[in-house]
């Protein structure tokens, strides 16, 4: 084409409104539910009570965080249920049975979680399995491992763990502090170079590669981290219940996926975040809390959760489509 | 536009929830005032699973007893059903504890996982009464069934029937739950100690559901040309069906006391042993709770010895620890009743009908 | 003097040799043009240089030092920067995150310092006179042209030793192209080796001091640009001389075929009126992104539109591609890989997927024999070899893929054909074939609406050209007055200069 | 000229059947009774449950989706059938009606996915929840003394016709029909096209929404039917009756060589996958593994099966694709989604 130096044409660019709809919708949902729950149960307006409620939410929050990581790199992790169960039973059987150095043994449980996640990562990033399929297989396998460790509910969780979980830090229940730590850890991860790489890989793998991102390594690490998070979830449940269960993880698989989606992390990867999922997961907990406070028939609360999922996803899609429609 | 949309949505959600909460608030308010005037004990039944046939019948019996003439004025029963995980039941319990009812009766998702929460309830002055799947929390009253005794009686019956010799199939139940673990442990131990001539040639996992039991037994039958007995903790009806489908002769079988299996064993004169697991244990729990709340005495732990059933009186020829009865139509099984009924239906002075149990 | 030396590079995928020992010498301080048909190996060569693809054999040296091949990070460390044709920027990240990707200012524990990051990004943009771009915006919300400019900014973040512009201007407007090439010139003046890969001969002629031509995985010509004329270069690319790129037309447009009035697409396009005549090739011109895509998509039923239209004597609804195709209006969409082809499916299936009802027996089953015959006949018409009918369409070269998309459209037997930039990224030989096909179709009475980003195509292929700006028709260049200048004048003359407004 | 179907599809189907055969031989070598007519018939019956549950799953996956509502639709098939049949509706009519309503529930899935653009996993998860809620509200327990399942369903699931159980014949007929639908019909072409690239399909004049609706509707109908025959086989119904089939239906599809991303795969592959899974779970107990060990082996073998059936076909295709894509890089999405 010619080198004609025509006057430069620039399209008119309006300043974009700075509201992030994803965050707004999720926050609004959580706030609404908190208000409703508090108005239903005035007794809940107490830091100890809130701490207890958060404690029951902890396992789901961590599994949701794990799921979010996998979804951010355009994957999915069904094996969180298995990793959760292995960590849970390990805590109740091995850590509990051993005397003395519980901290070191708990560390070993975390390493086991990391390792199981890394196996997922190798299958997916190394051998090219579809995440859904790879983790479908490892979920079953890890579930079997958990059964080997502990054939049925029981075991003894070290008292240290239970008392930490039930304790307070500067008057604030430990469970709330743990959530704060989770969010802080996420914030550190998100703002690190590795965090940017996670989003880059989820956004567009090929382009991330063109930019020099070690895509496989990032994927592998992300799945390993997801394993770690799921394992923490398992430990949290062990602490809250002072017992282990080889089947405790499975219900969290689809629930965590719901939380991720309600929170607004895109299943297509690259957008969203752990913070959003944590809020959404807590919303799910609040819904069942509200359902039990209102003493709803079981089918009503099942239907309500399903409807909420639909409403949130549809609303989000509509709001986003609107918002997209306005950007140039 | 979008701002408004989102706000409207939130408002709608909030509105709907508040409205429905108001509705229920009125409800409980009314009941509360009734309790204030009539001194009704507020009892909350905490259940965590509805997926099989036993739990809904258990819940229905509780409702029936609470609404019966004797208890109508004494008891206000709330039923809370959570998801089938300890975490979900803990959460549900916490909202119960916040309301401070007089008693919580609980069929627990786990023997141990709920202990910390139940201790809280006790501390809050709530009477905790566990039944069926009992908990180990020291402060809770317990009305357990004796799984070990049940399992021992069942395997002794089969051993006697087979005269200590033969090839059998064994049910491993639902991997991961205490009941199955106890059954399998006892069965293996008793077989090894008392009946070395009986060989377990195949196992299957009934998962306490008719489908998997049928599939499991069928698969094992196809592979084992000779089977002399089936040691199961679940559905005799499924075993019968599997044997019939495979064109095999009937063999001695054990299972839970569901009407379907009992009907068939009684009418076809089959050798069957039924472990008693009555759904009315919830009604027994209510009776005991009211007794305690009214100031009566109740042991912290009362083992409920179930009545087990066999098809014919002549089969009773083995060392047993639990009560044992033969099947009698209309008494402990119902020829015209639904297959899914847990028998017997009624207990004590109550006159509970099949329709009550099935919630019709 | 800096020197990039490529020697004996080989690369094959399975049985296909993509590079057969390519050699290349390019000097610092110059822009070095790289020409070649699709499949000549240009992009593979560039991918090897930038470390994205591993070579089977051969060496690359920069100033005598061997370059480690096969890892993007190694190439980057050696100072090789590439502006990719397919953008490498990440739409979900912000402008700042993109610009400094991999070079973020970090504190302890790899924590990225957000404010520093944004400041550095702003400085970087200021260096290139692009202060108007907001560094906090998600990149995906920027216009395509801006994203391409940022691609260049990112490549020039640090002074490169080798700068590769891989079709970097193919999707850009004239002035953005000029800007990019200007940056290339500046990099060259700073001593970098600049490789310019393009389909536009004129661009090479205007900007490159030297040119290397690749053909079939070999380098076939390397000369100073001034010493070769266009015919010579084209001949080198094709291995033969092309008589004429643009065919002579036989017939002339007849009566009106498609009449559209008050067409609007959302608030972006229209309202506009246009009439297409039988046997007419109606060009749509204008700067990039002025609503041409929406117009064509709307006419093809692919996006909702309002207004009214008549096809011959009947009203034309165009509510979905399905209806449009049934009515005889068929669209050849912009992006053949994402909108035109089922890449993993065989060529034959791709040809027939748009006209399945024609091969469906009353029971719903497909008449395989008829389908195969029709596919073969269509392949002949568009010039795709029969032995490729069974192989996945992804195994074809870009030009052949485009022919398949055209074949698919033609198999639906359209009376109106909407062509969206159907020669973009297509080699010269295939271009000529496509233009011949267009001429034949027009001669048979098919009405053709053709949008092209290439002015010379519009000027040489169309009967008349409508020019669009900001979603409206701003003028018409009638048949007698067609020239690149006339079209360009309308395109830029009617648009107010908004540069100041935006700043 | 006749090579219109890509050969790699057949390749993965063949390798899935091969895996099944290998497992069968291993099991037979270990226990000769495994190859007995009785056992094979049993396996066919069990496999047919997976086969029907995975039928709709196959269509949905091929069209680029996923159906997590399958287990709840199976429960619906059984429970609603028994509800209507014990209420006095003739068995045949009740079965037909249950399957029809199953299809309608599938349509709801389809509407969410096709029109509201809700991710399939989420939409079907939510609809499954709603079906579950409905079943819970039914009260679940039937009070009549009659068999809760109509005789027609019982006989279809338990009786034999010639050498094979009736349900196996039905499965064979359905498999042939679905095989034809996918490989020879225009509808099948549309499903593949939508799964391979929705936008290409749309611009090629395919009504994408209609294809998706049809796929989910068929999935709903097939799952409900699977529930009917499963209830007929068990002779009883209960809420969790479909639970094992969520995992199994998806695993059968992928072990059968279909791409979870849509666009390629065959129902015959799924048939092979269903048989493989059934043989696997039937043979593992022969090796006297504990339930725990069994689970571990099951998971590993599934991964192995998927790898075998997909790596063969897919790697080949990928190599072939890369061979010619690379000289000319694919356009990036950005080029096309350019906002004006």
mmCIF file of N, CA and C in Angstrom, chain A residues 135-214:
data_model
loop_
_atom_site.group_PDB
_atom_site.id
_atom_site.type_symbol
_atom_site.label_atom_id
_atom_site.label_comp_id
_atom_site.label_asym_id
_atom_site.label_seq_id
_atom_site.Cartn_x
_atom_site.Cartn_y
_atom_site.Cartn_z
ATOM 1 N N UNK A 135 -8.761 -35.744 35.557
ATOM 2 C CA UNK A 135 -9.125 -35.640 36.964
ATOM 3 C C UNK A 135 -10.299 -36.553 37.314
ATOM 4 N N UNK A 136 -11.073 -36.942 36.299
ATOM 5 C CA UNK A 136 -12.102 -37.964 36.525
ATOM 6 C C UNK A 136 -11.423 -39.263 36.963
ATOM 7 N N UNK A 137 -10.346 -39.590 36.258
ATOM 8 C CA UNK A 137 -9.612 -40.808 36.587
ATOM 9 C C UNK A 137 -8.911 -40.710 37.931
ATOM 10 N N UNK A 138 -8.214 -39.594 38.168
ATOM 11 C CA UNK A 138 -7.466 -39.497 39.423
ATOM 12 C C UNK A 138 -8.411 -39.354 40.617
ATOM 13 N N UNK A 139 -9.563 -38.754 40.399
ATOM 14 C CA UNK A 139 -10.554 -38.661 41.480
ATOM 15 C C UNK A 139 -10.865 -40.056 42.017
ATOM 16 N N UNK A 140 -11.175 -40.973 41.092
ATOM 17 C CA UNK A 140 -11.471 -42.341 41.486
ATOM 18 C C UNK A 140 -10.281 -42.964 42.209
ATOM 19 N N UNK A 141 -9.099 -42.789 41.612
ATOM 20 C CA UNK A 141 -7.912 -43.414 42.180
ATOM 21 C C UNK A 141 -7.603 -42.855 43.570
ATOM 22 N N UNK A 142 -7.625 -41.531 43.707
ATOM 23 C CA UNK A 142 -7.340 -40.923 45.011
ATOM 24 C C UNK A 142 -8.393 -41.354 46.031
ATOM 25 N N UNK A 143 -9.653 -41.455 45.563
ATOM 26 C CA UNK A 143 -10.714 -41.910 46.456
ATOM 27 C C UNK A 143 -10.374 -43.293 47.019
ATOM 28 N N UNK A 144 -9.818 -44.152 46.150
ATOM 29 C CA UNK A 144 -9.402 -45.475 46.596
ATOM 30 C C UNK A 144 -8.286 -45.389 47.625
ATOM 31 N N UNK A 145 -7.342 -44.493 47.386
ATOM 32 C CA UNK A 145 -6.232 -44.322 48.330
ATOM 33 C C UNK A 145 -6.767 -43.913 49.703
ATOM 34 N N UNK A 146 -7.737 -43.000 49.699
ATOM 35 C CA UNK A 146 -8.310 -42.550 50.970
ATOM 36 C C UNK A 146 -8.950 -43.729 51.708
ATOM 37 N N UNK A 147 -9.611 -44.596 50.955
ATOM 38 C CA UNK A 147 -10.236 -45.768 51.572
ATOM 39 C C UNK A 147 -9.197 -46.722 52.140
ATOM 40 N N UNK A 148 -8.031 -46.760 51.478
ATOM 41 C CA UNK A 148 -6.962 -47.614 51.998
ATOM 42 C C UNK A 148 -6.458 -47.077 53.333
ATOM 43 N N UNK A 149 -6.354 -45.763 53.406
ATOM 44 C CA UNK A 149 -5.831 -45.153 54.627
ATOM 45 C C UNK A 149 -6.816 -45.334 55.776
ATOM 46 N N UNK A 150 -8.093 -45.150 55.468
ATOM 47 C CA UNK A 150 -9.116 -45.201 56.516
ATOM 48 C C UNK A 150 -10.372 -45.822 55.912
ATOM 49 N N UNK A 151 -10.670 -47.074 56.257
ATOM 50 C CA UNK A 151 -11.790 -47.761 55.608
ATOM 51 C C UNK A 151 -13.143 -47.137 55.924
ATOM 52 N N UNK A 152 -13.310 -46.549 57.096
ATOM 53 C CA UNK A 152 -14.581 -45.882 57.362
ATOM 54 C C UNK A 152 -14.357 -44.744 58.346
ATOM 55 N N UNK A 153 -15.360 -43.940 58.520
ATOM 56 C CA UNK A 153 -15.218 -42.738 59.349
ATOM 57 C C UNK A 153 -14.561 -43.067 60.682
ATOM 58 N N UNK A 154 -13.678 -42.222 61.111
ATOM 59 C CA UNK A 154 -13.059 -42.450 62.407
ATOM 60 C C UNK A 154 -11.689 -41.818 62.473
ATOM 61 N N UNK A 155 -10.801 -42.451 63.197
ATOM 62 C CA UNK A 155 -9.470 -41.890 63.387
ATOM 63 C C UNK A 155 -9.491 -40.837 64.467
ATOM 64 N N UNK A 156 -8.311 -40.323 64.758
ATOM 65 C CA UNK A 156 -8.229 -39.303 65.795
ATOM 66 C C UNK A 156 -7.409 -38.139 65.283
ATOM 67 N N UNK A 157 -8.020 -36.999 65.256
ATOM 68 C CA UNK A 157 -7.337 -35.814 64.774
ATOM 69 C C UNK A 157 -6.568 -35.203 65.947
ATOM 70 N N UNK A 158 -5.309 -34.807 65.723
ATOM 71 C CA UNK A 158 -4.552 -34.215 66.837
ATOM 72 C C UNK A 158 -5.295 -33.039 67.449
ATOM 73 N N UNK A 159 -5.268 -33.011 68.751
ATOM 74 C CA UNK A 159 -5.993 -31.956 69.467
ATOM 75 C C UNK A 159 -5.489 -30.575 69.104
ATOM 76 N N UNK A 160 -4.162 -30.525 68.793
ATOM 77 C CA UNK A 160 -3.581 -29.233 68.420
ATOM 78 C C UNK A 160 -4.413 -28.576 67.322
ATOM 79 N N UNK A 161 -4.714 -29.383 66.314
ATOM 80 C CA UNK A 161 -5.420 -28.853 65.159
ATOM 81 C C UNK A 161 -6.798 -28.329 65.554
ATOM 82 N N UNK A 162 -7.516 -29.170 66.300
ATOM 83 C CA UNK A 162 -8.856 -28.771 66.716
ATOM 84 C C UNK A 162 -8.807 -27.504 67.554
ATOM 85 N N UNK A 163 -7.822 -27.450 68.459
ATOM 86 C CA UNK A 163 -7.823 -26.290 69.348
ATOM 87 C C UNK A 163 -7.386 -25.032 68.596
ATOM 88 N N UNK A 164 -6.494 -25.208 67.613
ATOM 89 C CA UNK A 164 -6.141 -24.037 66.794
ATOM 90 C C UNK A 164 -7.389 -23.518 66.105
ATOM 91 N N UNK A 165 -8.134 -24.446 65.502
ATOM 92 C CA UNK A 165 -9.302 -24.073 64.714
ATOM 93 C C UNK A 165 -10.370 -23.427 65.591
ATOM 94 N N UNK A 166 -10.464 -23.885 66.844
ATOM 95 C CA UNK A 166 -11.477 -23.337 67.726
ATOM 96 C C UNK A 166 -10.981 -22.126 68.506
ATOM 97 N N UNK A 167 -9.695 -21.823 68.353
ATOM 98 C CA UNK A 167 -9.127 -20.737 69.124
ATOM 99 C C UNK A 167 -9.400 -19.375 68.510
ATOM 100 N N UNK A 168 -8.774 -18.372 69.104
ATOM 101 C CA UNK A 168 -8.931 -17.028 68.573
ATOM 102 C C UNK A 168 -7.555 -16.397 68.428
ATOM 103 N N UNK A 169 -7.488 -15.438 67.534
ATOM 104 C CA UNK A 169 -6.290 -14.628 67.377
ATOM 105 C C UNK A 169 -6.696 -13.188 67.639
ATOM 106 N N UNK A 170 -6.179 -12.638 68.704
ATOM 107 C CA UNK A 170 -6.528 -11.274 69.099
ATOM 108 C C UNK A 170 -8.042 -11.088 69.143
ATOM 109 N N UNK A 171 -8.722 -12.073 69.720
ATOM 110 C CA UNK A 171 -10.164 -11.949 69.888
ATOM 111 C C UNK A 171 -10.980 -12.315 68.646
ATOM 112 N N UNK A 172 -10.279 -12.541 67.532
ATOM 113 C CA UNK A 172 -11.002 -12.920 66.319
ATOM 114 C C UNK A 172 -10.919 -14.429 66.164
ATOM 115 N N UNK A 173 -12.057 -15.088 65.907
ATOM 116 C CA UNK A 173 -12.030 -16.542 65.762
ATOM 117 C C UNK A 173 -11.035 -16.963 64.685
ATOM 118 N N UNK A 174 -10.346 -18.078 64.951
ATOM 119 C CA UNK A 174 -9.297 -18.527 64.040
ATOM 120 C C UNK A 174 -9.816 -18.745 62.625
ATOM 121 N N UNK A 175 -11.065 -19.227 62.513
ATOM 122 C CA UNK A 175 -11.573 -19.522 61.168
ATOM 123 C C UNK A 175 -11.588 -18.268 60.298
ATOM 124 N N UNK A 176 -11.947 -17.151 60.913
ATOM 125 C CA UNK A 176 -11.971 -15.900 60.143
ATOM 126 C C UNK A 176 -10.554 -15.508 59.750
ATOM 127 N N UNK A 177 -9.620 -15.721 60.682
ATOM 128 C CA UNK A 177 -8.223 -15.412 60.378
ATOM 129 C C UNK A 177 -7.736 -16.277 59.219
ATOM 130 N N UNK A 178 -8.145 -17.547 59.219
ATOM 131 C CA UNK A 178 -7.705 -18.455 58.153
ATOM 132 C C UNK A 178 -8.216 -17.972 56.797
ATOM 133 N N UNK A 179 -9.472 -17.535 56.767
ATOM 134 C CA UNK A 179 -10.003 -17.012 55.508
ATOM 135 C C UNK A 179 -9.186 -15.790 55.070
ATOM 136 N N UNK A 180 -8.860 -14.954 56.039
ATOM 137 C CA UNK A 180 -8.066 -13.768 55.710
ATOM 138 C C UNK A 180 -6.713 -14.177 55.136
ATOM 139 N N UNK A 181 -6.122 -15.204 55.748
ATOM 140 C CA UNK A 181 -4.824 -15.676 55.255
ATOM 141 C C UNK A 181 -4.958 -16.225 53.833
ATOM 142 N N UNK A 182 -6.030 -16.977 53.593
ATOM 143 C CA UNK A 182 -6.261 -17.523 52.252
ATOM 144 C C UNK A 182 -6.346 -16.384 51.234
ATOM 145 N N UNK A 183 -7.146 -15.379 51.583
ATOM 146 C CA UNK A 183 -7.320 -14.263 50.645
ATOM 147 C C UNK A 183 -6.006 -13.517 50.445
ATOM 148 N N UNK A 184 -5.254 -13.378 51.526
ATOM 149 C CA UNK A 184 -3.969 -12.691 51.431
ATOM 150 C C UNK A 184 -3.009 -13.486 50.539
ATOM 151 N N UNK A 185 -2.988 -14.807 50.758
ATOM 152 C CA UNK A 185 -2.117 -15.658 49.946
ATOM 153 C C UNK A 185 -2.482 -15.531 48.477
ATOM 154 N N UNK A 186 -3.774 -15.504 48.229
ATOM 155 C CA UNK A 186 -4.221 -15.357 46.851
ATOM 156 C C UNK A 186 -3.767 -14.018 46.275
ATOM 157 N N UNK A 187 -3.893 -12.998 47.089
ATOM 158 C CA UNK A 187 -3.519 -11.659 46.642
ATOM 159 C C UNK A 187 -2.024 -11.643 46.272
ATOM 160 N N UNK A 188 -1.221 -12.286 47.113
ATOM 161 C CA UNK A 188 0.215 -12.341 46.832
ATOM 162 C C UNK A 188 0.464 -13.091 45.526
ATOM 163 N N UNK A 189 -0.237 -14.203 45.386
ATOM 164 C CA UNK A 189 -0.063 -15.006 44.174
ATOM 165 C C UNK A 189 -0.507 -14.213 42.952
ATOM 166 N N UNK A 190 -1.665 -13.583 43.075
ATOM 167 C CA UNK A 190 -2.238 -12.865 41.940
ATOM 168 C C UNK A 190 -1.308 -11.755 41.461
ATOM 169 N N UNK A 191 -0.680 -11.090 42.413
ATOM 170 C CA UNK A 191 0.136 -9.947 42.012
ATOM 171 C C UNK A 191 1.589 -10.341 41.753
ATOM 172 N N UNK A 192 1.861 -11.631 41.771
ATOM 173 C CA UNK A 192 3.222 -12.037 41.434
ATOM 174 C C UNK A 192 3.326 -12.248 39.929
ATOM 175 N N UNK A 193 4.531 -12.416 39.477
ATOM 176 C CA UNK A 193 4.723 -12.661 38.054
ATOM 177 C C UNK A 193 4.042 -13.970 37.666
ATOM 178 N N UNK A 194 4.137 -14.932 38.574
ATOM 179 C CA UNK A 194 3.484 -16.213 38.318
ATOM 180 C C UNK A 194 1.965 -16.031 38.172
ATOM 181 N N UNK A 195 1.402 -15.145 38.990
ATOM 182 C CA UNK A 195 -0.023 -14.875 38.891
ATOM 183 C C UNK A 195 -0.400 -14.369 37.508
ATOM 184 N N UNK A 196 0.403 -13.454 37.000
ATOM 185 C CA UNK A 196 0.140 -12.936 35.658
ATOM 186 C C UNK A 196 0.225 -14.070 34.639
ATOM 187 N N UNK A 197 1.174 -14.961 34.860
ATOM 188 C CA UNK A 197 1.326 -16.080 33.929
ATOM 189 C C UNK A 197 0.105 -17.006 33.963
ATOM 190 N N UNK A 198 -0.465 -17.194 35.159
ATOM 191 C CA UNK A 198 -1.665 -18.040 35.258
ATOM 192 C C UNK A 198 -2.766 -17.465 34.371
ATOM 193 N N UNK A 199 -2.970 -16.159 34.507
ATOM 194 C CA UNK A 199 -4.021 -15.526 33.715
ATOM 195 C C UNK A 199 -3.690 -15.587 32.232
ATOM 196 N N UNK A 200 -2.398 -15.428 31.916
ATOM 197 C CA UNK A 200 -1.994 -15.456 30.516
ATOM 198 C C UNK A 200 -2.277 -16.826 29.904
ATOM 199 N N UNK A 201 -1.939 -17.882 30.634
ATOM 200 C CA UNK A 201 -2.156 -19.226 30.107
ATOM 201 C C UNK A 201 -3.649 -19.496 29.935
ATOM 202 N N UNK A 202 -4.449 -19.063 30.913
ATOM 203 C CA UNK A 202 -5.878 -19.270 30.804
ATOM 204 C C UNK A 202 -6.492 -18.449 29.693
ATOM 205 N N UNK A 203 -5.932 -17.289 29.483
ATOM 206 C CA UNK A 203 -6.443 -16.366 28.479
ATOM 207 C C UNK A 203 -6.242 -16.937 27.089
ATOM 208 N N UNK A 204 -5.022 -17.272 26.771
ATOM 209 C CA UNK A 204 -4.721 -17.799 25.448
ATOM 210 C C UNK A 204 -3.372 -18.504 25.517
ATOM 211 N N UNK A 205 -3.437 -19.819 25.520
ATOM 212 C CA UNK A 205 -2.235 -20.612 25.723
ATOM 213 C C UNK A 205 -1.165 -20.313 24.683
ATOM 214 N N UNK A 206 -1.595 -20.246 23.423
ATOM 215 C CA UNK A 206 -0.639 -20.076 22.338
ATOM 216 C C UNK A 206 0.065 -18.727 22.458
ATOM 217 N N UNK A 207 -0.692 -17.703 22.758
ATOM 218 C CA UNK A 207 -0.090 -16.379 22.892
ATOM 219 C C UNK A 207 0.816 -16.303 24.107
ATOM 220 N N UNK A 208 0.374 -16.957 25.169
ATOM 221 C CA UNK A 208 1.227 -16.964 26.353
ATOM 222 C C UNK A 208 2.579 -17.566 25.988
ATOM 223 N N UNK A 209 2.535 -18.605 25.177
ATOM 224 C CA UNK A 209 3.773 -19.252 24.756
ATOM 225 C C UNK A 209 4.621 -18.295 23.911
ATOM 226 N N UNK A 210 3.952 -17.599 22.999
ATOM 227 C CA UNK A 210 4.683 -16.627 22.173
ATOM 228 C C UNK A 210 5.367 -15.580 23.039
ATOM 229 N N UNK A 211 4.781 -15.300 24.182
ATOM 230 C CA UNK A 211 5.361 -14.302 25.076
ATOM 231 C C UNK A 211 6.420 -14.898 25.999
ATOM 232 N N UNK A 212 6.775 -16.139 25.729
ATOM 233 C CA UNK A 212 7.833 -16.731 26.527
ATOM 234 C C UNK A 212 7.365 -17.333 27.836
ATOM 235 N N UNK A 213 6.058 -17.588 27.969
ATOM 236 C CA UNK A 213 5.575 -18.219 29.200
ATOM 237 C C UNK A 213 5.837 -19.721 29.146
ATOM 238 N N UNK A 214 6.413 -20.286 30.189
ATOM 239 C CA UNK A 214 6.570 -21.743 30.218
ATOM 240 C C UNK A 214 5.219 -22.383 30.508
#
